[in-house]
Coordinates of C-alpha atoms in Angstrom, one line a residue:
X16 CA 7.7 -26.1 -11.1
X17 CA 10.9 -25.3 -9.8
X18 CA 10.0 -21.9 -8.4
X19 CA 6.6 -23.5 -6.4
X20 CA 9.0 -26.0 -4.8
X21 CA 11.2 -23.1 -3.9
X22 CA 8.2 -21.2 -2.8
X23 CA 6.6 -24.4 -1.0
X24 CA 10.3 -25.3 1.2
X25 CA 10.5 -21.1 2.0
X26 CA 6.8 -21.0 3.4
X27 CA 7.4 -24.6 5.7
X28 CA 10.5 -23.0 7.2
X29 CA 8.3 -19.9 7.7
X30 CA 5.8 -21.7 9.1
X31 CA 8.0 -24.1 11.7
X32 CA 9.3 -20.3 12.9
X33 CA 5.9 -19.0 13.3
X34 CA 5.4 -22.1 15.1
X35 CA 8.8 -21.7 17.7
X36 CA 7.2 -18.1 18.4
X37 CA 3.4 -18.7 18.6
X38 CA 4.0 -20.2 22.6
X39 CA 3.6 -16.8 24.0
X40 CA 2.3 -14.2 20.9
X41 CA -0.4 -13.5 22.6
X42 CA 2.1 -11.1 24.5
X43 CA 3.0 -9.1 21.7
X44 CA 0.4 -6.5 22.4
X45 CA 2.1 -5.9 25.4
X46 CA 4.8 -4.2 23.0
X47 CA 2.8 -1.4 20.9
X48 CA 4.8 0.0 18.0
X49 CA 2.6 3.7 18.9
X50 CA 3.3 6.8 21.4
X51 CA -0.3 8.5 22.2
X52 CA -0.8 12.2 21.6
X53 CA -1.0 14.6 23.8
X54 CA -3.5 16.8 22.7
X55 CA -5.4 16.8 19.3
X56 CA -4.6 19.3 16.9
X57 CA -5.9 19.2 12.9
X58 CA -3.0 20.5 11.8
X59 CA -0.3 18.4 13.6
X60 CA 1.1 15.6 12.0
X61 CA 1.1 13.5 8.2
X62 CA -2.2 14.2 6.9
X63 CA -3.9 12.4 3.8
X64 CA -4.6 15.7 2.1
X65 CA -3.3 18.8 3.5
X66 CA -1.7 21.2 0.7
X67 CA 1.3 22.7 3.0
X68 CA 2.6 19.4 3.4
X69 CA 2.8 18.1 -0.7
X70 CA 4.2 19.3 -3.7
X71 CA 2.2 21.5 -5.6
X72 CA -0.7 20.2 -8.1
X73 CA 0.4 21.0 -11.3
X74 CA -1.2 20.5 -14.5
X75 CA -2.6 17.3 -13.5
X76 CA -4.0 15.3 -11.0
X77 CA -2.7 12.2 -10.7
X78 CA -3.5 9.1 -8.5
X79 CA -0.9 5.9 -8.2
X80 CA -2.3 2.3 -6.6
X81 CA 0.9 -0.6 -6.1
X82 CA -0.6 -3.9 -5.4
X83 CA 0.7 -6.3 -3.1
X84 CA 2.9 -9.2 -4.7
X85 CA 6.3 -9.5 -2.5
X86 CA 9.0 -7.7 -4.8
X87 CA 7.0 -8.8 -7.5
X88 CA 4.7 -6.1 -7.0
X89 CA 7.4 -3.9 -6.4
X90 CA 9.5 -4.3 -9.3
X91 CA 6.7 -3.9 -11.3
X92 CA 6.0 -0.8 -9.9
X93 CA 9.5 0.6 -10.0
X94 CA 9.4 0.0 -14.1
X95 CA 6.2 2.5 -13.9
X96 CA 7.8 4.9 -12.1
X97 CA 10.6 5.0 -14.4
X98 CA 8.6 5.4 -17.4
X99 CA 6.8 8.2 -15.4
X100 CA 10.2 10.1 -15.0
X101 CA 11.2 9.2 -18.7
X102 CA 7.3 10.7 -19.8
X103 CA 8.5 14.3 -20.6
X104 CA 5.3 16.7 -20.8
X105 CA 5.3 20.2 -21.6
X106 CA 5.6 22.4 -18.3
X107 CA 5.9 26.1 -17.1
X108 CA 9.8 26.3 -17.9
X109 CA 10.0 24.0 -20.4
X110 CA 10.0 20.2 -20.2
X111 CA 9.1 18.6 -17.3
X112 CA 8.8 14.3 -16.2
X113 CA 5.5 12.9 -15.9
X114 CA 6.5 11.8 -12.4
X115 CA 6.9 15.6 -11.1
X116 CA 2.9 15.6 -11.4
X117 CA 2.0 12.4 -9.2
X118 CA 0.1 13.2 -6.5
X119 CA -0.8 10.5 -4.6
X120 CA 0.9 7.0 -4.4
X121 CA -1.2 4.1 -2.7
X122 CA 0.4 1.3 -1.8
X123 CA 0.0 -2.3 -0.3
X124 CA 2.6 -5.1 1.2
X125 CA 5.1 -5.3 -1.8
X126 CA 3.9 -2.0 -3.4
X127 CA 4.2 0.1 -0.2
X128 CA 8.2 -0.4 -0.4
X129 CA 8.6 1.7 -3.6
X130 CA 5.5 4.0 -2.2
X131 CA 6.9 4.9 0.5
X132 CA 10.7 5.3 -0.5
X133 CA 9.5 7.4 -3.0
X134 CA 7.7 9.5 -0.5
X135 CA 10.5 9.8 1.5
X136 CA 13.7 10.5 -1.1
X137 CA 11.8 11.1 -4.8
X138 CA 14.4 10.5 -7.4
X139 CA 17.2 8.9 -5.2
X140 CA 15.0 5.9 -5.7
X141 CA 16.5 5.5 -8.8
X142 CA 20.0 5.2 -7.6
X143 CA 19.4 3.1 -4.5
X144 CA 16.3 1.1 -4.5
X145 CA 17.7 -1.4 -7.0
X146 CA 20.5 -2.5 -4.3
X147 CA 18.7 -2.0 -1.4
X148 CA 15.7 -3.8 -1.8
X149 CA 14.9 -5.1 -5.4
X150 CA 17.9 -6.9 -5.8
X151 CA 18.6 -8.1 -1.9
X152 CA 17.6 -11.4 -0.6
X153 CA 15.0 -10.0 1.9
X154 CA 13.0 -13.1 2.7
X155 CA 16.7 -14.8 3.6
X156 CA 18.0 -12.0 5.9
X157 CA 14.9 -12.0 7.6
X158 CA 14.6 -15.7 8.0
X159 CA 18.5 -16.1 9.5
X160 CA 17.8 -13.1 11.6
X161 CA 15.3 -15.5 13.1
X162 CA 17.1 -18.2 13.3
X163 CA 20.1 -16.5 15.6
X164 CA 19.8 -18.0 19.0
X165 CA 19.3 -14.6 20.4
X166 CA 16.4 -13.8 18.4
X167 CA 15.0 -17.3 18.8
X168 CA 15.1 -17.2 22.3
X169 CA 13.6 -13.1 22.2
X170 CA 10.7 -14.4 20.0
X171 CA 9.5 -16.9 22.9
X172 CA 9.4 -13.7 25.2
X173 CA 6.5 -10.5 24.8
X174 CA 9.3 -8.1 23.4
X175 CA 10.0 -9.7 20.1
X176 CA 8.0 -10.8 17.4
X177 CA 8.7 -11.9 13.8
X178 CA 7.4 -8.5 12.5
X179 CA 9.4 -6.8 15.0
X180 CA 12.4 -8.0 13.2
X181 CA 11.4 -7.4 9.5
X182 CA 10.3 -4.4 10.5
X183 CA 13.6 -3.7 12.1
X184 CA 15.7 -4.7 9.1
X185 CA 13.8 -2.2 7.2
X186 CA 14.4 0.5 9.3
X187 CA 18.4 -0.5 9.0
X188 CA 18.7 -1.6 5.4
X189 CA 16.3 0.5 3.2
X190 CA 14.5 2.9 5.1
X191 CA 17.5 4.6 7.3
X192 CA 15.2 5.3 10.6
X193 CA 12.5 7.6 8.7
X194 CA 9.7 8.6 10.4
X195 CA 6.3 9.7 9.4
X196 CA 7.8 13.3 10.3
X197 CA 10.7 12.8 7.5
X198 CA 7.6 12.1 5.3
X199 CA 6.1 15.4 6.0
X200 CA 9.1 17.3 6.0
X201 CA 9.9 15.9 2.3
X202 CA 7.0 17.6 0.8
X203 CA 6.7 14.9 -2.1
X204 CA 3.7 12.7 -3.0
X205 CA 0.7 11.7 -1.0
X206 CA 1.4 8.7 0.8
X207 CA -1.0 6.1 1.5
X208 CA 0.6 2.7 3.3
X209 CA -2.2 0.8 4.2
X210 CA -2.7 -2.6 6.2
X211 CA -5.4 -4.4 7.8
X212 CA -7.4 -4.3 11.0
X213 CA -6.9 -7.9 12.1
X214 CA -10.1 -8.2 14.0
X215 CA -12.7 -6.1 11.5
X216 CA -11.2 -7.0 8.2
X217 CA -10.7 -3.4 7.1
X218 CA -8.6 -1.4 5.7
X219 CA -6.2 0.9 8.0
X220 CA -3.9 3.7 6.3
X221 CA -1.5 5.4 8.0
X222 CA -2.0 8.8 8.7
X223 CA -2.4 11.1 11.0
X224 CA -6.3 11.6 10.6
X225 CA -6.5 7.9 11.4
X226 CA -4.3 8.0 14.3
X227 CA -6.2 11.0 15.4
X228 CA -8.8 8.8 16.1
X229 CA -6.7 6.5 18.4
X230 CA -5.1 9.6 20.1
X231 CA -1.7 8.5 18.7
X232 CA 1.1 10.3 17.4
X233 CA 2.3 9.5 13.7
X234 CA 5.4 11.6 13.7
X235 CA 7.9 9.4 15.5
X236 CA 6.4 6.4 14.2
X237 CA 9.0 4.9 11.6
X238 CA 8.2 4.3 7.7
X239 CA 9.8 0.4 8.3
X240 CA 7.0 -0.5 11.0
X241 CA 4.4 0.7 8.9
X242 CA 5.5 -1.5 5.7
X243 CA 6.3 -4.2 8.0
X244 CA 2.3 -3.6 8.9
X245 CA 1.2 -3.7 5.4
X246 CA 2.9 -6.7 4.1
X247 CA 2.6 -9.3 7.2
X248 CA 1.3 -12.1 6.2
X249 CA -0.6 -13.9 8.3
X250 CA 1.2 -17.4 9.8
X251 CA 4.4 -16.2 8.1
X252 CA 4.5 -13.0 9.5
X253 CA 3.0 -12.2 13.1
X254 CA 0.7 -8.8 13.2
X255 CA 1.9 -5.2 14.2
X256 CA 0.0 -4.1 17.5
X257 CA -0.8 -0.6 18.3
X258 CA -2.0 0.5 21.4
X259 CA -5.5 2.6 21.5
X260 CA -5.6 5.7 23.0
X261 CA -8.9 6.9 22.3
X262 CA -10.8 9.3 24.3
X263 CA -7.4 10.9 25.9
X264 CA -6.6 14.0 23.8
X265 CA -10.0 15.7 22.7
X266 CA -10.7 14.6 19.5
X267 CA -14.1 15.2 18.3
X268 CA -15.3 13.5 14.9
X269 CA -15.7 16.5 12.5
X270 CA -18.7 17.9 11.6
X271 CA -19.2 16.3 7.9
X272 CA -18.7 12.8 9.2
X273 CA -21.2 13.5 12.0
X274 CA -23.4 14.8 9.0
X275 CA -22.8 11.0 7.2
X276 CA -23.9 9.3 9.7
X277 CA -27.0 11.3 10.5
X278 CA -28.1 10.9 6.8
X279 CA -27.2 6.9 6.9
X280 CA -30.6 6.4 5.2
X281 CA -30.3 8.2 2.5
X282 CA -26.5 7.0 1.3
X283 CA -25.6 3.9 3.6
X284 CA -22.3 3.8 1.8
X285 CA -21.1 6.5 3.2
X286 CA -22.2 6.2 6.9
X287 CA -20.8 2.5 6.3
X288 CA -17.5 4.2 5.4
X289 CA -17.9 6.9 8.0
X290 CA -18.6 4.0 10.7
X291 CA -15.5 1.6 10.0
X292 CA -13.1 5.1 10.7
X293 CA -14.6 5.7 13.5
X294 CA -15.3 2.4 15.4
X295 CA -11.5 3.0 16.2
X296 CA -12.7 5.3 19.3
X297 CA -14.4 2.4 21.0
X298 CA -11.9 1.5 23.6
X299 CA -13.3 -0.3 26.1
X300 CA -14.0 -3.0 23.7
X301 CA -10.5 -2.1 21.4
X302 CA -8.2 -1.7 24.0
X303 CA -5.1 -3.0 21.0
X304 CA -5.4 -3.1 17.1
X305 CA -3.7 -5.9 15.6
X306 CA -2.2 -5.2 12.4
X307 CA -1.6 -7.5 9.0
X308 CA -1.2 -7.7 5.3
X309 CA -3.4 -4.9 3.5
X310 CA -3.5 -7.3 0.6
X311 CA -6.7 -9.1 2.8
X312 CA -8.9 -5.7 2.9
X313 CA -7.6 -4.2 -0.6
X314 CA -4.9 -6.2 -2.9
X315 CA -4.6 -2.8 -4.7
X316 CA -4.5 0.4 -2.6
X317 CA -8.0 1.9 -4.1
X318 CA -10.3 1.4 -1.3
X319 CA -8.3 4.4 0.5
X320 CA -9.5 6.8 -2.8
X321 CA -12.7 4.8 -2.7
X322 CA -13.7 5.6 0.9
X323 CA -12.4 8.9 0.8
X324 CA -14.9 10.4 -2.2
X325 CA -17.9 8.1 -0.4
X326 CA -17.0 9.7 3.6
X327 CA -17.1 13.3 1.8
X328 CA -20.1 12.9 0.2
X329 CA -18.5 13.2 -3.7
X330 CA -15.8 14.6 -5.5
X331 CA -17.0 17.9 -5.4
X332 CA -17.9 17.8 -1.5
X333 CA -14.3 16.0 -0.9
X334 CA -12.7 19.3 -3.0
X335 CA -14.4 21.9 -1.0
X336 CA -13.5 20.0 2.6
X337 CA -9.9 19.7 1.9
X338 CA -9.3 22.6 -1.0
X339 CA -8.1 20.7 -3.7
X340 CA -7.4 22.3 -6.5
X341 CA -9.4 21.4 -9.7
X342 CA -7.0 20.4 -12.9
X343 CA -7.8 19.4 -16.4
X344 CA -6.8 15.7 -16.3
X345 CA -7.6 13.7 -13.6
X346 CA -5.7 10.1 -13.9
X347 CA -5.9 6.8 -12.0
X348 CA -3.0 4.4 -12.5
X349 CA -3.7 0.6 -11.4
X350 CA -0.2 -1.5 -11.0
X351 CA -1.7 -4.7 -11.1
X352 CA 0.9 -7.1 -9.8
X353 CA -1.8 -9.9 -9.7
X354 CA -1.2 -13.9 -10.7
X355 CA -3.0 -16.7 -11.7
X356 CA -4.1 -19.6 -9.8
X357 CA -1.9 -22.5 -9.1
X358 CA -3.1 -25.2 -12.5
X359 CA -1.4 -27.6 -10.9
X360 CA -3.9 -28.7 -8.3
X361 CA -6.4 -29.6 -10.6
X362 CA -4.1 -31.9 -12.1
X363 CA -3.6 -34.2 -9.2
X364 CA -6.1 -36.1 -6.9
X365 CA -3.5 -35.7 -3.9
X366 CA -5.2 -33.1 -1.5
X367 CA -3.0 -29.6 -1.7
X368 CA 0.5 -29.3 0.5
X369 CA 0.0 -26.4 2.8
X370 CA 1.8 -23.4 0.9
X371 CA -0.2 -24.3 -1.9
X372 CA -3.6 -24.6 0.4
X373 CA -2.5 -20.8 2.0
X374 CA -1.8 -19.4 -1.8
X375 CA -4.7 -20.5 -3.4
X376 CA -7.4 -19.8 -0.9
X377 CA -6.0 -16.2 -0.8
X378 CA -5.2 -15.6 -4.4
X379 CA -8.7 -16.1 -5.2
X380 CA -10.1 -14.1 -2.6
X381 CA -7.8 -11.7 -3.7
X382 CA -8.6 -11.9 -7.8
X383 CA -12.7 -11.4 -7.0
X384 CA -12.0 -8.7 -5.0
X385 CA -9.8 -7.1 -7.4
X386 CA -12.3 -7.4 -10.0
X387 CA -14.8 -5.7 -8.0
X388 CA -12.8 -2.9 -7.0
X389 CA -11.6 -2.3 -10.4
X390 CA -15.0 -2.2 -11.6
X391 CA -15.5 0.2 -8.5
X392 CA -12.8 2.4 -9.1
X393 CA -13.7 3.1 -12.9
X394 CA -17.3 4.1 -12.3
X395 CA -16.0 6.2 -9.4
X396 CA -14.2 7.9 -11.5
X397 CA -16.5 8.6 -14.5
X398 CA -18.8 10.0 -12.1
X399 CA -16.5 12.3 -10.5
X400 CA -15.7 13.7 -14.2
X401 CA -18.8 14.1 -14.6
X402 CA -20.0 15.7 -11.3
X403 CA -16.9 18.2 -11.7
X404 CA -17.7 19.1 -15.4
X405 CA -21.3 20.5 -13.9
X406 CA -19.7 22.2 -12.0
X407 CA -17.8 24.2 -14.8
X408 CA -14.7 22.3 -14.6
X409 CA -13.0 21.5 -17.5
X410 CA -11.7 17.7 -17.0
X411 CA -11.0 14.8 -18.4
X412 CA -10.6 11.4 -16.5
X413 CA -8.1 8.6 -17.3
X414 CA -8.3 5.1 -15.9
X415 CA -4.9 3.3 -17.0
X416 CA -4.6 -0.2 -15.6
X417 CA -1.0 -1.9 -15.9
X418 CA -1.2 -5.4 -15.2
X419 CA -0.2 -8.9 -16.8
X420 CA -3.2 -9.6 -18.4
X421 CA -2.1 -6.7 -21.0
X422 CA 0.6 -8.8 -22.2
X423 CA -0.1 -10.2 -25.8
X424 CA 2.1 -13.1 -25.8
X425 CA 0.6 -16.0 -23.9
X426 CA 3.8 -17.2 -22.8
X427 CA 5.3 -14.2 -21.8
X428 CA 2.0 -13.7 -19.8
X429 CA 2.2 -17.3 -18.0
X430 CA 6.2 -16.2 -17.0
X431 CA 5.1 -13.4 -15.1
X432 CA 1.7 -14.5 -13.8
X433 CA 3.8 -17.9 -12.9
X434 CA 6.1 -15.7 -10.8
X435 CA 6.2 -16.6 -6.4
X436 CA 4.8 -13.9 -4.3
X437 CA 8.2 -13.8 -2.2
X438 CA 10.6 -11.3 -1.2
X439 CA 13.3 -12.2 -3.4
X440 CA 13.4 -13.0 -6.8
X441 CA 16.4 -13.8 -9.6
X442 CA 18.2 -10.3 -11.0
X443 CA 16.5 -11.2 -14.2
X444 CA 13.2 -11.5 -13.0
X445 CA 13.1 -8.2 -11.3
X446 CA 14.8 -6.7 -14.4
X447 CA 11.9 -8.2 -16.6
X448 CA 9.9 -6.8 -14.3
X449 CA 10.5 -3.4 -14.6
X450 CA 10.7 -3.6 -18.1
X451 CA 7.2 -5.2 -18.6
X452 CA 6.0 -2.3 -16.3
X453 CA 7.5 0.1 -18.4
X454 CA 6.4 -1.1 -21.6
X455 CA 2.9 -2.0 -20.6
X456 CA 2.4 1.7 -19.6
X457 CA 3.7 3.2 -22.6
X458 CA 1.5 1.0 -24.8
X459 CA -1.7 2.0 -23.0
X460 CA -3.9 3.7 -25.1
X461 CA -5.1 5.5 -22.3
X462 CA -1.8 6.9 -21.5
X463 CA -1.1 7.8 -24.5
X464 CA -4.1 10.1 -24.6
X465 CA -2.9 11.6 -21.0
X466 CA 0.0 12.3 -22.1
X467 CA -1.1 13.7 -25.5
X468 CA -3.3 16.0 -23.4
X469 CA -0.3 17.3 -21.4
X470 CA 1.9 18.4 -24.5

């Protein structure tokens, strides 16, 4: 009770901002957060899969999803990470961490902050993320940040908006002014930060294949403005705005995605998948692209994987396009920061206060969603084991979800599923946090046979 009412007074002084700025936010597009590209080239830039740019494969292959949650979401996923460097597998020279064969990290509003810091500095996230982000009052700074006279005044002109200034307290207190190019030039993880087309409803991950399609360059575009992107929620937060450049630096939609759409008939799901990448290069009628919280299009950073597989055509077609290497595990992990509905409502004929109205309607959006992805996500990959295996490959598939509703103990379930989806939470919480995610992974029987695998 005492953290709703918390939660409740937070989002009505978020909203009365939103309100001060929504005068003139119409404007903001005036202000795009992109640079366009001079001339399209396949291999310029932070691509999804591109071997030169990663670290190698490995021994396994090995696929991380954060869900969205505020630093719920992202303590959570911190604890996984740290059991994934605490995982010690047998390696080349000798013992290596489970985390030095991770792949690909996916992540959405809360879960993009560990994503991408990871991305960006591997294990110094270990030494620095606690203080910088876990453990700082975010939602605080960013609210009396607003509420300097300055910045109020800014936010009633085109030049400032209330994402504009999350997005540049990120770039100052956690992210140090990376760039998309620092991400490249660190060689770590795939990084998927993904957010949501405002106006379509789907998803939109930042790389440079999908800026490719807007003309726009992704190397001086900093890590904080895409993770401000990915976890602005709507009212609270205002949307990030890119500009389109389509049509102004040769880019031609490659031949396999041409090939999708010209067999639409015979798998729709793929030209479907094909089409929403694509629509992008329509800019007479998408001049801007209005950017908020991935959470609405994909609560847990799958749909990127998902679409992927269904635009190649399969696992196997996806392999040969890009040159992926084939390895004898192939592992999904799902950090599942997800929460229950509010029980309270039920209990009382008084019609809902408006942070209450706003959580519900999008929690339960987001739960059926997550559902069917999940569902999604497992067939997915059962099929690709499969596919690969008649193909000679020697794999086995892991799907390893790590989420609350593991948790034996009722109560100890109801604590976390009870906790706000904020951007600050008690040192204790985020410590139980991490723990739960760290124990929750360990105890996973399908972990456990990963790992056994690996030895």
């Amino acid at each position: 009770m005492r953290s709703t009412g918390r939660l409740e007074r937070i989002c009505r002084v978020a909203f009365v901002l939103s309100l001060i700025s929504m005068p003139l936010t119409g404007c903001v597009g005036f202000n795009p957060a992109n640079v366009p590209l001079e001339r399209f080239d396949p291999d310029h830039g932070y691509r999804s899969i591109d071997r030169t740019q990663h670290r190698d494969v490995g021994r396994a292959t090995l696929f991380l999803a954060f869900s969205g949650g505020g630093t719920r979401a992202a303590a959570f996923a911190y604890g996984v990470l740290e059991e994934l460097r605490d995982t010690m597998i047998a390696g080349e020279g000798g013992r290596t961490s489970l985390l030095e064969e991770v792949d690909t990290i996916s992540g959405v509003s809360g879960g993009s902050f560990p994503a991408a810091y990871y991305g960006l500095y591997g294990d110094r996230i270990f030494e620095e993320f606690e203080g910088r982000f876990l453990k700082r009052n975010i939602q605080g700074a960013l609210i009396w940040r607003a509420l300097r006279p300055w910045n109020m005044l800014r936010l009633l002109t085109p030049w400032l908006s209330r994402s504009d200034l999350a997005s540049r307290y990120y770039d100052e207190k956690v992210y140090d002014g990376a760039t998309f190019a620092d991400l490249r030039e660190a060689k770590g993880p795939r990084i998927h930060i993904n957010a949501t087309d405002l106006s379509s409803g789907e998803r939109f991950t930042f790389n440079q294949n999908t800026f490719d399609v807007i003309c726009s360059d992704l190397d001086p575009f900093p890590i904080s403005t895409a993770v401000a992107a990915s976890s602005a929620v709507p009212m609270v937060l205002s949307p990030i705005t890119l500009e389109n450049h389509a049509g102004s630096c040769g880019f031609r939609p490659p031949g396999w995605a041409l090939k999708a759409l010209a067999e639409a008939d015979a798998n729709p799901r793929r030209a479907r998948a094909v089409e929403n990448f694509l629509r992008l290069q329509d800019r007479e009628h998408k001049k801007y692209i209005h950017l908020v919280d991935g959470g609405i299009s994909d609560n847990l950073g799958l749909r990127a994987a998902i679409d992927a597989i269904a635009i190649a055509g399969g696992i196997e077609a996806l392999r040969e396009i890009h040159d992926v290497e084939v390895t004898s595990q192939l592992a999904v992990i799902v950090v599942n920061a997800e929460t229950d509905p509010n029980p309270m409502i039920d209990l009382s004929a008084a019609a809902p206060s408006f942070a209450q109205l706003m959580n519900s309607v999008s929690g339960a959006q987001i739960r059926r969603y997550n559902f069917e992805t999940l569902i999604t996500i497992e067939e997915m990959l059962e099929n690709a084991g499969r596919e690969l295996r008649a193909r000679g490959h020697d794999v086995s598939t892991h799907m390893i979800t790590v989420s609350f509703d593991e948790l034996e103990d009722a109560e100890e379930r109801r604590y976390f599923k009870r906790m706000p989806t904020s951007f600050h939470l008690s040192d204790r919480k985020v410590d139980d946090l991490r723990a739960a995610g760290r124990r929750l992974l360990r105890s996973s029987r399908e972990f456990q046979r990963l790992v056994a695998a690996l030895q």
